[in-house]
JSON list of C-alpha atoms in Angstrom, two decimals:
[
{"chain": "A", "resi": 1, "resn": "MET", "atom": "CA", "xyz": [98.72, 90.02, 98.77]},
{"chain": "A", "resi": 2, "resn": "TYR", "atom": "CA", "xyz": [99.70, 88.68, 102.25]},
{"chain": "A", "resi": 3, "resn": "LEU", "atom": "CA", "xyz": [101.72, 85.75, 103.48]},
{"chain": "A", "resi": 4, "resn": "ILE", "atom": "CA", "xyz": [100.86, 84.81, 107.10]},
{"chain": "A", "resi": 5, "resn": "SER", "atom": "CA", "xyz": [102.63, 82.00, 108.96]},
{"chain": "A", "resi": 6, "resn": "TYR", "atom": "CA", "xyz": [102.29, 80.85, 112.53]},
{"chain": "A", "resi": 7, "resn": "ASP", "atom": "CA", "xyz": [103.86, 78.78, 115.24]},
{"chain": "A", "resi": 8, "resn": "ILE", "atom": "CA", "xyz": [101.08, 78.13, 117.80]},
{"chain": "A", "resi": 9, "resn": "HIS", "atom": "CA", "xyz": [101.35, 75.22, 120.28]},
{"chain": "A", "resi": 10, "resn": "ASN", "atom": "CA", "xyz": [97.86, 75.15, 121.67]},
{"chain": "A", "resi": 11, "resn": "ASP", "atom": "CA", "xyz": [95.46, 73.14, 119.35]},
{"chain": "A", "resi": 12, "resn": "ARG", "atom": "CA", "xyz": [92.48, 75.24, 120.10]},
{"chain": "A", "resi": 13, "resn": "LEU", "atom": "CA", "xyz": [94.08, 78.58, 119.65]},
{"chain": "A", "resi": 14, "resn": "ARG", "atom": "CA", "xyz": [95.83, 77.33, 116.57]},
{"chain": "A", "resi": 15, "resn": "LEU", "atom": "CA", "xyz": [92.45, 76.25, 115.10]},
{"chain": "A", "resi": 16, "resn": "LYS", "atom": "CA", "xyz": [91.03, 79.63, 116.12]},
{"chain": "A", "resi": 17, "resn": "VAL", "atom": "CA", "xyz": [93.75, 81.53, 114.14]},
{"chain": "A", "resi": 18, "resn": "ALA", "atom": "CA", "xyz": [93.41, 79.18, 111.17]},
{"chain": "A", "resi": 19, "resn": "LYS", "atom": "CA", "xyz": [89.66, 79.74, 111.04]},
{"chain": "A", "resi": 20, "resn": "ALA", "atom": "CA", "xyz": [90.06, 83.48, 111.23]},
{"chain": "A", "resi": 21, "resn": "LEU", "atom": "CA", "xyz": [92.55, 83.44, 108.40]},
{"chain": "A", "resi": 22, "resn": "LEU", "atom": "CA", "xyz": [90.17, 81.40, 106.22]},
{"chain": "A", "resi": 23, "resn": "ARG", "atom": "CA", "xyz": [87.29, 83.56, 107.06]},
{"chain": "A", "resi": 24, "resn": "PHE", "atom": "CA", "xyz": [89.18, 86.61, 106.00]},
{"chain": "A", "resi": 25, "resn": "GLY", "atom": "CA", "xyz": [89.56, 84.98, 102.59]},
{"chain": "A", "resi": 26, "resn": "LEU", "atom": "CA", "xyz": [93.15, 83.75, 102.85]},
{"chain": "A", "resi": 27, "resn": "TYR", "atom": "CA", "xyz": [94.21, 80.32, 101.27]},
{"chain": "A", "resi": 28, "resn": "ARG", "atom": "CA", "xyz": [96.06, 77.63, 103.15]},
{"chain": "A", "resi": 29, "resn": "VAL", "atom": "CA", "xyz": [99.19, 76.98, 101.09]},
{"chain": "A", "resi": 30, "resn": "GLN", "atom": "CA", "xyz": [101.08, 74.88, 103.72]},
{"chain": "A", "resi": 31, "resn": "PHE", "atom": "CA", "xyz": [100.16, 73.49, 107.18]},
{"chain": "A", "resi": 32, "resn": "SER", "atom": "CA", "xyz": [100.96, 76.79, 108.89]},
{"chain": "A", "resi": 33, "resn": "VAL", "atom": "CA", "xyz": [101.24, 79.16, 105.91]},
{"chain": "A", "resi": 34, "resn": "TYR", "atom": "CA", "xyz": [98.41, 81.15, 104.30]},
{"chain": "A", "resi": 35, "resn": "MET", "atom": "CA", "xyz": [98.34, 83.59, 101.38]},
{"chain": "A", "resi": 36, "resn": "GLY", "atom": "CA", "xyz": [95.69, 85.98, 99.98]},
{"chain": "A", "resi": 37, "resn": "THR", "atom": "CA", "xyz": [94.57, 89.39, 99.39]},
{"chain": "A", "resi": 38, "resn": "LEU", "atom": "CA", "xyz": [93.19, 91.74, 102.11]},
{"chain": "A", "resi": 39, "resn": "ASP", "atom": "CA", "xyz": [91.87, 95.15, 101.54]},
{"chain": "A", "resi": 40, "resn": "GLU", "atom": "CA", "xyz": [92.62, 97.85, 104.23]},
{"chain": "A", "resi": 41, "resn": "SER", "atom": "CA", "xyz": [89.55, 97.20, 106.24]},
{"chain": "A", "resi": 42, "resn": "ALA", "atom": "CA", "xyz": [90.09, 93.41, 106.25]},
{"chain": "A", "resi": 43, "resn": "GLU", "atom": "CA", "xyz": [93.70, 93.81, 107.14]},
{"chain": "A", "resi": 44, "resn": "ASN", "atom": "CA", "xyz": [92.73, 95.88, 110.17]},
{"chain": "A", "resi": 45, "resn": "GLY", "atom": "CA", "xyz": [90.04, 93.47, 111.17]},
{"chain": "A", "resi": 46, "resn": "LEU", "atom": "CA", "xyz": [92.39, 90.49, 110.77]},
{"chain": "A", "resi": 47, "resn": "LEU", "atom": "CA", "xyz": [95.22, 92.10, 112.73]},
{"chain": "A", "resi": 48, "resn": "ALA", "atom": "CA", "xyz": [92.89, 93.10, 115.52]},
{"chain": "A", "resi": 49, "resn": "GLU", "atom": "CA", "xyz": [91.60, 89.51, 115.75]},
{"chain": "A", "resi": 50, "resn": "LEU", "atom": "CA", "xyz": [95.08, 88.10, 115.64]},
{"chain": "A", "resi": 51, "resn": "GLY", "atom": "CA", "xyz": [96.23, 90.47, 118.23]},
{"chain": "A", "resi": 52, "resn": "ASN", "atom": "CA", "xyz": [93.46, 89.24, 120.43]},
{"chain": "A", "resi": 53, "resn": "CYS", "atom": "CA", "xyz": [94.63, 85.81, 119.97]},
{"chain": "A", "resi": 54, "resn": "THR", "atom": "CA", "xyz": [98.00, 86.76, 121.44]},
{"chain": "A", "resi": 55, "resn": "GLN", "atom": "CA", "xyz": [96.13, 87.63, 124.62]},
{"chain": "A", "resi": 56, "resn": "ASN", "atom": "CA", "xyz": [94.37, 84.30, 124.76]},
{"chain": "A", "resi": 57, "resn": "GLU", "atom": "CA", "xyz": [95.22, 82.16, 127.70]},
{"chain": "A", "resi": 58, "resn": "GLY", "atom": "CA", "xyz": [96.41, 79.51, 125.27]},
{"chain": "A", "resi": 59, "resn": "TRP", "atom": "CA", "xyz": [99.05, 81.72, 123.87]},
{"chain": "A", "resi": 60, "resn": "THR", "atom": "CA", "xyz": [102.60, 80.65, 124.98]},
{"chain": "A", "resi": 61, "resn": "PRO", "atom": "CA", "xyz": [105.81, 82.70, 124.93]},
{"chain": "A", "resi": 62, "resn": "ASP", "atom": "CA", "xyz": [107.17, 80.52, 122.00]},
{"chain": "A", "resi": 63, "resn": "ASP", "atom": "CA", "xyz": [104.18, 81.30, 119.91]},
{"chain": "A", "resi": 64, "resn": "SER", "atom": "CA", "xyz": [104.41, 83.80, 116.98]},
{"chain": "A", "resi": 65, "resn": "ILE", "atom": "CA", "xyz": [102.40, 85.04, 113.95]},
{"chain": "A", "resi": 66, "resn": "LEU", "atom": "CA", "xyz": [104.37, 86.61, 111.01]},
{"chain": "A", "resi": 67, "resn": "VAL", "atom": "CA", "xyz": [102.42, 88.93, 108.61]},
{"chain": "A", "resi": 68, "resn": "PHE", "atom": "CA", "xyz": [104.38, 89.65, 105.36]},
{"chain": "A", "resi": 69, "resn": "PRO", "atom": "CA", "xyz": [102.75, 92.03, 102.95]},
{"chain": "A", "resi": 70, "resn": "LEU", "atom": "CA", "xyz": [104.05, 90.73, 99.61]},
{"chain": "A", "resi": 71, "resn": "HIS", "atom": "CA", "xyz": [105.24, 92.71, 96.67]},
{"chain": "A", "resi": 72, "resn": "GLN", "atom": "CA", "xyz": [104.50, 91.72, 93.00]},
{"chain": "A", "resi": 73, "resn": "TYR", "atom": "CA", "xyz": [108.29, 90.99, 92.99]},
{"chain": "A", "resi": 74, "resn": "SER", "atom": "CA", "xyz": [107.83, 88.01, 95.30]},
{"chain": "A", "resi": 75, "resn": "VAL", "atom": "CA", "xyz": [104.68, 86.85, 93.48]},
{"chain": "A", "resi": 76, "resn": "ASP", "atom": "CA", "xyz": [106.41, 86.80, 90.05]},
{"chain": "A", "resi": 77, "resn": "ARG", "atom": "CA", "xyz": [109.52, 84.90, 91.39]},
{"chain": "A", "resi": 78, "resn": "LEU", "atom": "CA", "xyz": [107.79, 82.49, 93.82]},
{"chain": "A", "resi": 79, "resn": "ILE", "atom": "CA", "xyz": [109.39, 79.02, 93.39]},
{"chain": "A", "resi": 80, "resn": "THR", "atom": "CA", "xyz": [107.21, 75.91, 94.35]},
{"chain": "A", "resi": 81, "resn": "LEU", "atom": "CA", "xyz": [108.91, 72.63, 94.94]},
{"chain": "A", "resi": 82, "resn": "GLY", "atom": "CA", "xyz": [106.58, 69.66, 95.25]},
{"chain": "A", "resi": 83, "resn": "GLU", "atom": "CA", "xyz": [102.77, 69.62, 94.95]},
{"chain": "A", "resi": 84, "resn": "ALA", "atom": "CA", "xyz": [101.13, 72.99, 94.43]},
{"chain": "A", "resi": 85, "resn": "PRO", "atom": "CA", "xyz": [98.43, 73.76, 97.10]},
{"chain": "A", "resi": 86, "resn": "GLU", "atom": "CA", "xyz": [94.91, 72.57, 96.24]},
{"chain": "A", "resi": 87, "resn": "ASP", "atom": "CA", "xyz": [93.72, 76.17, 95.66]},
{"chain": "A", "resi": 88, "resn": "TRP", "atom": "CA", "xyz": [96.75, 77.20, 93.76]},
{"chain": "A", "resi": 89, "resn": "SER", "atom": "CA", "xyz": [94.98, 78.31, 90.62]},
{"chain": "A", "resi": 90, "resn": "LEU", "atom": "CA", "xyz": [92.63, 80.52, 92.63]},
{"chain": "A", "resi": 91, "resn": "ILE", "atom": "CA", "xyz": [95.62, 81.96, 94.55]},
{"chain": "A", "resi": 92, "resn": "GLN", "atom": "CA", "xyz": [97.48, 82.55, 91.30]},
{"chain": "A", "resi": 93, "resn": "GLN", "atom": "CA", "xyz": [94.46, 84.37, 89.76]},
{"chain": "A", "resi": 94, "resn": "ASN", "atom": "CA", "xyz": [94.52, 86.52, 92.75]},
{"chain": "A", "resi": 95, "resn": "LEU", "atom": "CA", "xyz": [98.21, 87.02, 92.49]},
{"chain": "A", "resi": 96, "resn": "ASP", "atom": "CA", "xyz": [97.83, 87.87, 88.79]},
{"chain": "A", "resi": 97, "resn": "THR", "atom": "CA", "xyz": [95.15, 90.48, 89.48]},
{"chain": "A", "resi": 98, "resn": "LEU", "atom": "CA", "xyz": [97.17, 92.04, 92.30]},
{"chain": "A", "resi": 99, "resn": "VAL", "atom": "CA", "xyz": [98.02, 95.63, 91.67]},
{"chain": "A", "resi": 100, "resn": "LEU", "atom": "CA", "xyz": [100.26, 97.32, 94.37]},
{"chain": "B", "resi": 1, "resn": "MET", "atom": "CA", "xyz": [116.35, 88.22, 101.16]},
{"chain": "B", "resi": 2, "resn": "TYR", "atom": "CA", "xyz": [114.37, 85.01, 101.00]},
{"chain": "B", "resi": 3, "resn": "LEU", "atom": "CA", "xyz": [111.56, 83.47, 102.94]},
{"chain": "B", "resi": 4, "resn": "ILE", "atom": "CA", "xyz": [111.42, 79.63, 102.62]},
{"chain": "B", "resi": 5, "resn": "SER", "atom": "CA", "xyz": [108.78, 77.44, 104.26]},
{"chain": "B", "resi": 6, "resn": "TYR", "atom": "CA", "xyz": [108.21, 73.76, 104.02]},
{"chain": "B", "resi": 7, "resn": "ASP", "atom": "CA", "xyz": [105.66, 70.97, 104.82]},
{"chain": "B", "resi": 8, "resn": "ILE", "atom": "CA", "xyz": [107.63, 67.69, 104.89]},
{"chain": "B", "resi": 9, "resn": "HIS", "atom": "CA", "xyz": [106.13, 64.78, 106.59]},
{"chain": "B", "resi": 10, "resn": "ASN", "atom": "CA", "xyz": [109.23, 62.46, 106.83]},
{"chain": "B", "resi": 11, "resn": "ASP", "atom": "CA", "xyz": [111.33, 63.39, 109.91]},
{"chain": "B", "resi": 12, "resn": "ARG", "atom": "CA", "xyz": [114.71, 62.55, 108.37]},
{"chain": "B", "resi": 13, "resn": "LEU", "atom": "CA", "xyz": [113.97, 64.41, 105.20]},
{"chain": "B", "resi": 14, "resn": "ARG", "atom": "CA", "xyz": [112.65, 67.49, 107.07]},
{"chain": "B", "resi": 15, "resn": "LEU", "atom": "CA", "xyz": [115.81, 67.46, 109.10]},
{"chain": "B", "resi": 16, "resn": "LYS", "atom": "CA", "xyz": [117.93, 67.17, 106.01]},
{"chain": "B", "resi": 17, "resn": "VAL", "atom": "CA", "xyz": [116.07, 70.19, 104.52]},
{"chain": "B", "resi": 18, "resn": "ALA", "atom": "CA", "xyz": [116.36, 72.22, 107.71]},
{"chain": "B", "resi": 19, "resn": "LYS", "atom": "CA", "xyz": [120.18, 71.64, 107.90]},
{"chain": "B", "resi": 20, "resn": "ALA", "atom": "CA", "xyz": [120.62, 72.69, 104.32]},
{"chain": "B", "resi": 21, "resn": "LEU", "atom": "CA", "xyz": [118.73, 75.90, 104.90]},
{"chain": "B", "resi": 22, "resn": "LEU", "atom": "CA", "xyz": [120.82, 76.67, 107.98]},
{"chain": "B", "resi": 23, "resn": "ARG", "atom": "CA", "xyz": [124.06, 75.63, 106.27]},
{"chain": "B", "resi": 24, "resn": "PHE", "atom": "CA", "xyz": [123.30, 78.24, 103.45]},
{"chain": "B", "resi": 25, "resn": "GLY", "atom": "CA", "xyz": [122.99, 80.91, 106.11]},
{"chain": "B", "resi": 26, "resn": "LEU", "atom": "CA", "xyz": [119.23, 81.19, 106.52]},
{"chain": "B", "resi": 27, "resn": "TYR", "atom": "CA", "xyz": [117.73, 81.81, 109.96]},
{"chain": "B", "resi": 28, "resn": "ARG", "atom": "CA", "xyz": [114.90, 79.81, 111.48]},
{"chain": "B", "resi": 29, "resn": "VAL", "atom": "CA", "xyz": [112.14, 82.27, 112.27]},
{"chain": "B", "resi": 30, "resn": "GLN", "atom": "CA", "xyz": [109.41, 79.68, 112.95]},
{"chain": "B", "resi": 31, "resn": "PHE", "atom": "CA", "xyz": [109.20, 75.89, 113.06]},
{"chain": "B", "resi": 32, "resn": "SER", "atom": "CA", "xyz": [109.01, 75.50, 109.32]},
{"chain": "B", "resi": 33, "resn": "VAL", "atom": "CA", "xyz": [109.79, 79.07, 108.19]},
{"chain": "B", "resi": 34, "resn": "TYR", "atom": "CA", "xyz": [113.31, 80.43, 107.34]},
{"chain": "B", "resi": 35, "resn": "MET", "atom": "CA", "xyz": [114.69, 83.83, 106.25]},
{"chain": "B", "resi": 36, "resn": "GLY", "atom": "CA", "xyz": [117.87, 85.19, 105.16]},
{"chain": "B", "resi": 37, "resn": "THR", "atom": "CA", "xyz": [120.00, 86.43, 102.33]},
{"chain": "B", "resi": 38, "resn": "LEU", "atom": "CA", "xyz": [121.52, 84.31, 99.46]},
{"chain": "B", "resi": 39, "resn": "ASP", "atom": "CA", "xyz": [123.76, 85.46, 96.71]},
{"chain": "B", "resi": 40, "resn": "GLU", "atom": "CA", "xyz": [123.15, 84.01, 93.23]},
{"chain": "B", "resi": 41, "resn": "SER", "atom": "CA", "xyz": [125.59, 81.17, 93.61]},
{"chain": "B", "resi": 42, "resn": "ALA", "atom": "CA", "xyz": [124.07, 80.23, 97.02]},
{"chain": "B", "resi": 43, "resn": "GLU", "atom": "CA", "xyz": [120.56, 80.48, 95.66]},
{"chain": "B", "resi": 44, "resn": "ASN", "atom": "CA", "xyz": [121.47, 78.15, 92.79]},
{"chain": "B", "resi": 45, "resn": "GLY", "atom": "CA", "xyz": [123.19, 75.67, 95.13]},
{"chain": "B", "resi": 46, "resn": "LEU", "atom": "CA", "xyz": [120.38, 75.71, 97.67]},
{"chain": "B", "resi": 47, "resn": "LEU", "atom": "CA", "xyz": [117.70, 75.30, 95.01]},
{"chain": "B", "resi": 48, "resn": "ALA", "atom": "CA", "xyz": [119.66, 72.31, 93.47]},
{"chain": "B", "resi": 49, "resn": "GLU", "atom": "CA", "xyz": [119.82, 70.72, 96.98]},
{"chain": "B", "resi": 50, "resn": "LEU", "atom": "CA", "xyz": [116.23, 71.30, 97.70]},
{"chain": "B", "resi": 51, "resn": "GLY", "atom": "CA", "xyz": [115.31, 69.90, 94.20]},
{"chain": "B", "resi": 52, "resn": "ASN", "atom": "CA", "xyz": [117.28, 66.78, 95.13]},
{"chain": "B", "resi": 53, "resn": "CYS", "atom": "CA", "xyz": [115.28, 66.49, 98.31]},
{"chain": "B", "resi": 54, "resn": "THR", "atom": "CA", "xyz": [111.97, 66.28, 96.30]},
{"chain": "B", "resi": 55, "resn": "GLN", "atom": "CA", "xyz": [113.55, 63.19, 94.57]},
{"chain": "B", "resi": 56, "resn": "ASN", "atom": "CA", "xyz": [114.33, 61.58, 97.94]},
{"chain": "B", "resi": 57, "resn": "GLU", "atom": "CA", "xyz": [112.36, 58.39, 98.83]},
{"chain": "B", "resi": 58, "resn": "GLY", "atom": "CA", "xyz": [111.11, 60.13, 101.94]},
{"chain": "B", "resi": 59, "resn": "TRP", "atom": "CA", "xyz": [109.33, 62.91, 99.91]},
{"chain": "B", "resi": 60, "resn": "THR", "atom": "CA", "xyz": [105.51, 62.49, 99.82]},
{"chain": "B", "resi": 61, "resn": "PRO", "atom": "CA", "xyz": [102.94, 63.88, 97.34]},
{"chain": "B", "resi": 62, "resn": "ASP", "atom": "CA", "xyz": [101.75, 66.18, 100.08]},
{"chain": "B", "resi": 63, "resn": "ASP", "atom": "CA", "xyz": [105.12, 67.70, 100.73]},
{"chain": "B", "resi": 64, "resn": "SER", "atom": "CA", "xyz": [106.15, 71.17, 99.51]},
{"chain": "B", "resi": 65, "resn": "ILE", "atom": "CA", "xyz": [108.72, 73.83, 99.79]},
{"chain": "B", "resi": 66, "resn": "LEU", "atom": "CA", "xyz": [107.88, 77.35, 99.01]},
{"chain": "B", "resi": 67, "resn": "VAL", "atom": "CA", "xyz": [110.72, 79.90, 98.14]},
{"chain": "B", "resi": 68, "resn": "PHE", "atom": "CA", "xyz": [109.76, 83.50, 98.15]},
{"chain": "B", "resi": 69, "resn": "PRO", "atom": "CA", "xyz": [112.30, 86.13, 97.08]},
{"chain": "B", "resi": 70, "resn": "LEU", "atom": "CA", "xyz": [111.35, 89.08, 99.38]},
{"chain": "B", "resi": 71, "resn": "HIS", "atom": "CA", "xyz": [111.32, 92.68, 98.30]},
{"chain": "B", "resi": 72, "resn": "GLN", "atom": "CA", "xyz": [112.27, 95.51, 100.66]},
{"chain": "B", "resi": 73, "resn": "TYR", "atom": "CA", "xyz": [108.60, 96.37, 100.57]},
{"chain": "B", "resi": 74, "resn": "SER", "atom": "CA", "xyz": [107.88, 93.14, 102.68]},
{"chain": "B", "resi": 75, "resn": "VAL", "atom": "CA", "xyz": [110.77, 93.71, 104.92]},
{"chain": "B", "resi": 76, "resn": "ASP", "atom": "CA", "xyz": [109.76, 97.23, 105.77]},
{"chain": "B", "resi": 77, "resn": "ARG", "atom": "CA", "xyz": [106.10, 96.19, 106.53]},
{"chain": "B", "resi": 78, "resn": "LEU", "atom": "CA", "xyz": [106.62, 92.83, 108.29]},
{"chain": "B", "resi": 79, "resn": "ILE", "atom": "CA", "xyz": [104.41, 92.50, 111.32]},
{"chain": "B", "resi": 80, "resn": "THR", "atom": "CA", "xyz": [105.44, 90.13, 114.09]},
{"chain": "B", "resi": 81, "resn": "LEU", "atom": "CA", "xyz": [102.91, 89.11, 116.77]},
{"chain": "B", "resi": 82, "resn": "GLY", "atom": "CA", "xyz": [104.38, 87.39, 119.73]},
{"chain": "B", "resi": 83, "resn": "GLU", "atom": "CA", "xyz": [107.92, 86.59, 120.50]},
{"chain": "B", "resi": 84, "resn": "ALA", "atom": "CA", "xyz": [110.46, 87.69, 117.91]},
{"chain": "B", "resi": 85, "resn": "PRO", "atom": "CA", "xyz": [112.75, 84.84, 116.80]},
{"chain": "B", "resi": 86, "resn": "GLU", "atom": "CA", "xyz": [115.92, 84.35, 118.75]},
{"chain": "B", "resi": 87, "resn": "ASP", "atom": "CA", "xyz": [118.10, 85.65, 115.91]},
{"chain": "B", "resi": 88, "resn": "TRP", "atom": "CA", "xyz": [115.86, 88.51, 115.06]},
{"chain": "B", "resi": 89, "resn": "SER", "atom": "CA", "xyz": [118.47, 91.22, 115.54]},
{"chain": "B", "resi": 90, "resn": "LEU", "atom": "CA", "xyz": [120.86, 89.48, 113.21]},
{"chain": "B", "resi": 91, "resn": "ILE", "atom": "CA", "xyz": [117.98, 88.89, 110.66]},
{"chain": "B", "resi": 92, "resn": "GLN", "atom": "CA", "xyz": [117.04, 92.58, 110.98]},
{"chain": "B", "resi": 93, "resn": "GLN", "atom": "CA", "xyz": [120.63, 93.69, 110.42]},
{"chain": "B", "resi": 94, "resn": "ASN", "atom": "CA", "xyz": [120.58, 91.48, 107.35]},
{"chain": "B", "resi": 95, "resn": "LEU", "atom": "CA", "xyz": [117.25, 93.02, 106.28]},
{"chain": "B", "resi": 96, "resn": "ASP", "atom": "CA", "xyz": [118.59, 96.61, 106.86]},
{"chain": "B", "resi": 97, "resn": "THR", "atom": "CA", "xyz": [121.50, 95.93, 104.67]},
{"chain": "B", "resi": 98, "resn": "LEU", "atom": "CA", "xyz": [119.57, 94.38, 101.94]},
{"chain": "B", "resi": 99, "resn": "VAL", "atom": "CA", "xyz": [119.64, 96.28, 98.62]},
{"chain": "B", "resi": 100, "resn": "LEU", "atom": "CA", "xyz": [117.52, 94.97, 95.81]}
]
């Protein structure tokens, strides 16, 4: 289970990153926060693609992408205030079946 | 160590939440993502304050705050693409001294 968040100023590049995250099977849980599982091959593929995005001409010095591998500890203790994301049940199934 | 992220549409309420997170000693690592340590009393105080914010008239049904207690597993494996946050050395000291 991964949590990935970004600050990317350029609209086109932000969209490119968002599409990559969704294509690799992550769920959007907030505007710039995604969660989901990645096997090792998908992790490597996604990290390579995100690395390429940081070389894109649209990337600015203020931009960043944070990739947090999550432990079951976090999954069990996650607190959601407000509306749960649309895909929350799917994400939670995913969380529940996660074995580290 | 906690990671807290938010989607809050109302500018004043978002600022109120941001100020609360900073006042409780968290660091801003991205526009809407914060990290830091909280002892149990601070955790309870902050959660109560964030809960109050969800009752604020500025809170919308699309708003959310996610609170992830992080395990050392995540801290050790965190990948940062792009510029590290300004306070990164402080955060990392914090991370390094974290005992779960």
